[in-house]
Amino acid sequence: MTTDNDAANPPAPMDSHGTDASTEASRGWDHIGAIIVDSTLQRRQNYNETVKPRVEALVAEWPDAATTSGFRQHLNTGKLSEVIDWPSPGRLAQVEDITRVFERLGIETVAELRGALSDQTNGAVLREALAEVRHVSPKTLDYIGTLSGISTAAPE
């Protein structure tokens, strides 16, 4: 079945594995603060209109929040809601909770996050700790992996 809008909504370009290359390439960050904020805001939001501009604003305003300790220093100023233009206390509390998990488990960089998620033992501990954060579902856990650079494509 086709509709009049089909021409206006062409399918996303696919990479050699048949995955949506445009989305995959645009959803990775080398910035812990960006990963935390992106994974928190993405629930029930339009990514390109709502989430991505806020995460880009965060990275531009707080480039030194690429590490968990750098992000913590900025969080302690209480200005996150201004930087990302997000007044909802629920999502801001979730950002705080995810940050605490990373701090408690000693995850400072995106490389360390990716390594922890890729390791069977450390990944289980991290996933279990993050799953205790309100609104962090198995889908969100997988999304955090994608944002940190872990491929979700099935092996060939």
PDB file of N, CA and C in Angstrom, residues 82-120:
ATOM      1  N   GLU A  82      19.041  24.823  32.213  1.00  0.00           N
ATOM      2  CA  GLU A  82      19.217  25.996  31.350  1.00  0.00           C
ATOM      3  C   GLU A  82      19.984  25.631  30.087  1.00  0.00           C
ATOM      4  N   VAL A  83      21.063  24.875  30.253  1.00  0.00           N
ATOM      5  CA  VAL A  83      21.919  24.534  29.118  1.00  0.00           C
ATOM      6  C   VAL A  83      21.153  23.719  28.075  1.00  0.00           C
ATOM      7  N   ILE A  84      20.331  22.774  28.530  1.00  0.00           N
ATOM      8  CA  ILE A  84      19.603  21.928  27.582  1.00  0.00           C
ATOM      9  C   ILE A  84      18.157  22.379  27.405  1.00  0.00           C
ATOM     10  N   ASP A  85      17.783  23.485  28.026  1.00  0.00           N
ATOM     11  CA  ASP A  85      16.429  24.019  27.921  1.00  0.00           C
ATOM     12  C   ASP A  85      15.386  22.941  28.229  1.00  0.00           C
ATOM     13  N   TRP A  86      15.540  22.348  29.424  1.00  0.00           N
ATOM     14  CA  TRP A  86      14.646  21.257  29.830  1.00  0.00           C
ATOM     15  C   TRP A  86      14.238  21.463  31.288  1.00  0.00           C
ATOM     16  N   PRO A  87      13.006  21.915  31.519  1.00  0.00           N
ATOM     17  CA  PRO A  87      12.587  22.229  32.887  1.00  0.00           C
ATOM     18  C   PRO A  87      12.056  21.039  33.694  1.00  0.00           C
ATOM     19  N   SER A  88      11.772  19.926  33.055  1.00  0.00           N
ATOM     20  CA  SER A  88      11.148  18.784  33.732  1.00  0.00           C
ATOM     21  C   SER A  88      12.071  18.173  34.776  1.00  0.00           C
ATOM     22  N   PRO A  89      11.679  18.201  36.055  1.00  0.00           N
ATOM     23  CA  PRO A  89      12.553  17.664  37.101  1.00  0.00           C
ATOM     24  C   PRO A  89      12.745  16.147  37.020  1.00  0.00           C
ATOM     25  N   GLY A  90      11.799  15.426  36.451  1.00  0.00           N
ATOM     26  CA  GLY A  90      11.925  13.971  36.356  1.00  0.00           C
ATOM     27  C   GLY A  90      13.102  13.535  35.508  1.00  0.00           C
ATOM     28  N   ARG A  91      13.245  14.120  34.351  1.00  0.00           N
ATOM     29  CA  ARG A  91      14.364  13.752  33.468  1.00  0.00           C
ATOM     30  C   ARG A  91      15.690  14.241  34.040  1.00  0.00           C
ATOM     31  N   LEU A  92      15.674  15.396  34.669  1.00  0.00           N
ATOM     32  CA  LEU A  92      16.896  15.907  35.278  1.00  0.00           C
ATOM     33  C   LEU A  92      17.342  15.008  36.427  1.00  0.00           C
ATOM     34  N   ALA A  93      16.393  14.469  37.184  1.00  0.00           N
ATOM     35  CA  ALA A  93      16.720  13.525  38.258  1.00  0.00           C
ATOM     36  C   ALA A  93      17.300  12.235  37.677  1.00  0.00           C
ATOM     37  N   GLN A  94      16.779  11.802  36.533  1.00  0.00           N
ATOM     38  CA  GLN A  94      17.299  10.599  35.889  1.00  0.00           C
ATOM     39  C   GLN A  94      18.744  10.827  35.430  1.00  0.00           C
ATOM     40  N   VAL A  95      19.045  12.008  34.912  1.00  0.00           N
ATOM     41  CA  VAL A  95      20.426  12.345  34.536  1.00  0.00           C
ATOM     42  C   VAL A  95      21.327  12.211  35.758  1.00  0.00           C
ATOM     43  N   GLU A  96      20.886  12.745  36.877  1.00  0.00           N
ATOM     44  CA  GLU A  96      21.650  12.671  38.121  1.00  0.00           C
ATOM     45  C   GLU A  96      21.855  11.213  38.538  1.00  0.00           C
ATOM     46  N   ASP A  97      20.822  10.412  38.456  1.00  0.00           N
ATOM     47  CA  ASP A  97      20.901   9.010  38.883  1.00  0.00           C
ATOM     48  C   ASP A  97      21.859   8.198  38.001  1.00  0.00           C
ATOM     49  N   ILE A  98      21.809   8.411  36.702  1.00  0.00           N
ATOM     50  CA  ILE A  98      22.719   7.688  35.795  1.00  0.00           C
ATOM     51  C   ILE A  98      24.159   8.128  36.061  1.00  0.00           C
ATOM     52  N   THR A  99      24.343   9.421  36.283  1.00  0.00           N
ATOM     53  CA  THR A  99      25.686   9.927  36.583  1.00  0.00           C
ATOM     54  C   THR A  99      26.230   9.265  37.854  1.00  0.00           C
ATOM     55  N   ARG A 100      25.395   9.122  38.872  1.00  0.00           N
ATOM     56  CA  ARG A 100      25.829   8.478  40.114  1.00  0.00           C
ATOM     57  C   ARG A 100      26.241   7.027  39.879  1.00  0.00           C
ATOM     58  N   VAL A 101      25.527   6.324  39.015  1.00  0.00           N
ATOM     59  CA  VAL A 101      25.888   4.940  38.699  1.00  0.00           C
ATOM     60  C   VAL A 101      27.274   4.912  38.068  1.00  0.00           C
ATOM     61  N   PHE A 102      27.518   5.779  37.098  1.00  0.00           N
ATOM     62  CA  PHE A 102      28.835   5.821  36.452  1.00  0.00           C
ATOM     63  C   PHE A 102      29.922   6.135  37.479  1.00  0.00           C
ATOM     64  N   GLU A 103      29.656   7.083  38.371  1.00  0.00           N
ATOM     65  CA  GLU A 103      30.640   7.439  39.400  1.00  0.00           C
ATOM     66  C   GLU A 103      30.919   6.254  40.321  1.00  0.00           C
ATOM     67  N   ARG A 104      29.862   5.615  40.773  1.00  0.00           N
ATOM     68  CA  ARG A 104      30.009   4.497  41.708  1.00  0.00           C
ATOM     69  C   ARG A 104      30.808   3.354  41.097  1.00  0.00           C
ATOM     70  N   LEU A 105      30.634   3.131  39.790  1.00  0.00           N
ATOM     71  CA  LEU A 105      31.318   2.027  39.121  1.00  0.00           C
ATOM     72  C   LEU A 105      32.653   2.451  38.488  1.00  0.00           C
ATOM     73  N   GLY A 106      33.044   3.699  38.685  1.00  0.00           N
ATOM     74  CA  GLY A 106      34.343   4.159  38.192  1.00  0.00           C
ATOM     75  C   GLY A 106      34.411   4.335  36.690  1.00  0.00           C
ATOM     76  N   ILE A 107      33.287   4.640  36.061  1.00  0.00           N
ATOM     77  CA  ILE A 107      33.272   4.859  34.608  1.00  0.00           C
ATOM     78  C   ILE A 107      33.458   6.348  34.361  1.00  0.00           C
ATOM     79  N   GLU A 108      34.606   6.699  33.813  1.00  0.00           N
ATOM     80  CA  GLU A 108      34.982   8.098  33.630  1.00  0.00           C
ATOM     81  C   GLU A 108      34.861   8.545  32.177  1.00  0.00           C
ATOM     82  N   THR A 109      35.140   7.673  31.223  1.00  0.00           N
ATOM     83  CA  THR A 109      35.168   8.052  29.805  1.00  0.00           C
ATOM     84  C   THR A 109      34.226   7.175  28.993  1.00  0.00           C
ATOM     85  N   VAL A 110      33.982   7.606  27.766  1.00  0.00           N
ATOM     86  CA  VAL A 110      33.159   6.812  26.855  1.00  0.00           C
ATOM     87  C   VAL A 110      33.850   5.483  26.562  1.00  0.00           C
ATOM     88  N   ALA A 111      35.162   5.491  26.424  1.00  0.00           N
ATOM     89  CA  ALA A 111      35.901   4.239  26.180  1.00  0.00           C
ATOM     90  C   ALA A 111      35.710   3.265  27.342  1.00  0.00           C
ATOM     91  N   GLU A 112      35.726   3.780  28.574  1.00  0.00           N
ATOM     92  CA  GLU A 112      35.503   2.917  29.737  1.00  0.00           C
ATOM     93  C   GLU A 112      34.067   2.399  29.773  1.00  0.00           C
ATOM     94  N   LEU A 113      33.119   3.236  29.388  1.00  0.00           N
ATOM     95  CA  LEU A 113      31.718   2.804  29.324  1.00  0.00           C
ATOM     96  C   LEU A 113      31.561   1.697  28.294  1.00  0.00           C
ATOM     97  N   ARG A 114      32.134   1.913  27.121  1.00  0.00           N
ATOM     98  CA  ARG A 114      32.067   0.911  26.049  1.00  0.00           C
ATOM     99  C   ARG A 114      32.731  -0.392  26.497  1.00  0.00           C
ATOM    100  N   GLY A 115      33.891  -0.273  27.153  1.00  0.00           N
ATOM    101  CA  GLY A 115      34.593  -1.458  27.647  1.00  0.00           C
ATOM    102  C   GLY A 115      33.786  -2.210  28.686  1.00  0.00           C
ATOM    103  N   ALA A 116      33.176  -1.469  29.610  1.00  0.00           N
ATOM    104  CA  ALA A 116      32.368  -2.114  30.650  1.00  0.00           C
ATOM    105  C   ALA A 116      31.179  -2.830  30.040  1.00  0.00           C
ATOM    106  N   LEU A 117      30.507  -2.185  29.095  1.00  0.00           N
ATOM    107  CA  LEU A 117      29.336  -2.808  28.469  1.00  0.00           C
ATOM    108  C   LEU A 117      29.713  -4.012  27.610  1.00  0.00           C
ATOM    109  N   SER A 118      30.928  -3.995  27.073  1.00  0.00           N
ATOM    110  CA  SER A 118      31.381  -5.099  26.216  1.00  0.00           C
ATOM    111  C   SER A 118      31.872  -6.299  27.015  1.00  0.00           C
ATOM    112  N   ASP A 119      32.237  -6.073  28.269  1.00  0.00           N
ATOM    113  CA  ASP A 119      32.740  -7.145  29.129  1.00  0.00           C
ATOM    114  C   ASP A 119      31.567  -7.864  29.789  1.00  0.00           C
ATOM    115  N   GLN A 120      31.575  -9.177  29.729  1.00  0.00           N
ATOM    116  CA  GLN A 120      30.437  -9.946  30.239  1.00  0.00           C
ATOM    117  C   GLN A 120      30.159  -9.670  31.725  1.00  0.00           C
TER     118      GLN A 120
END
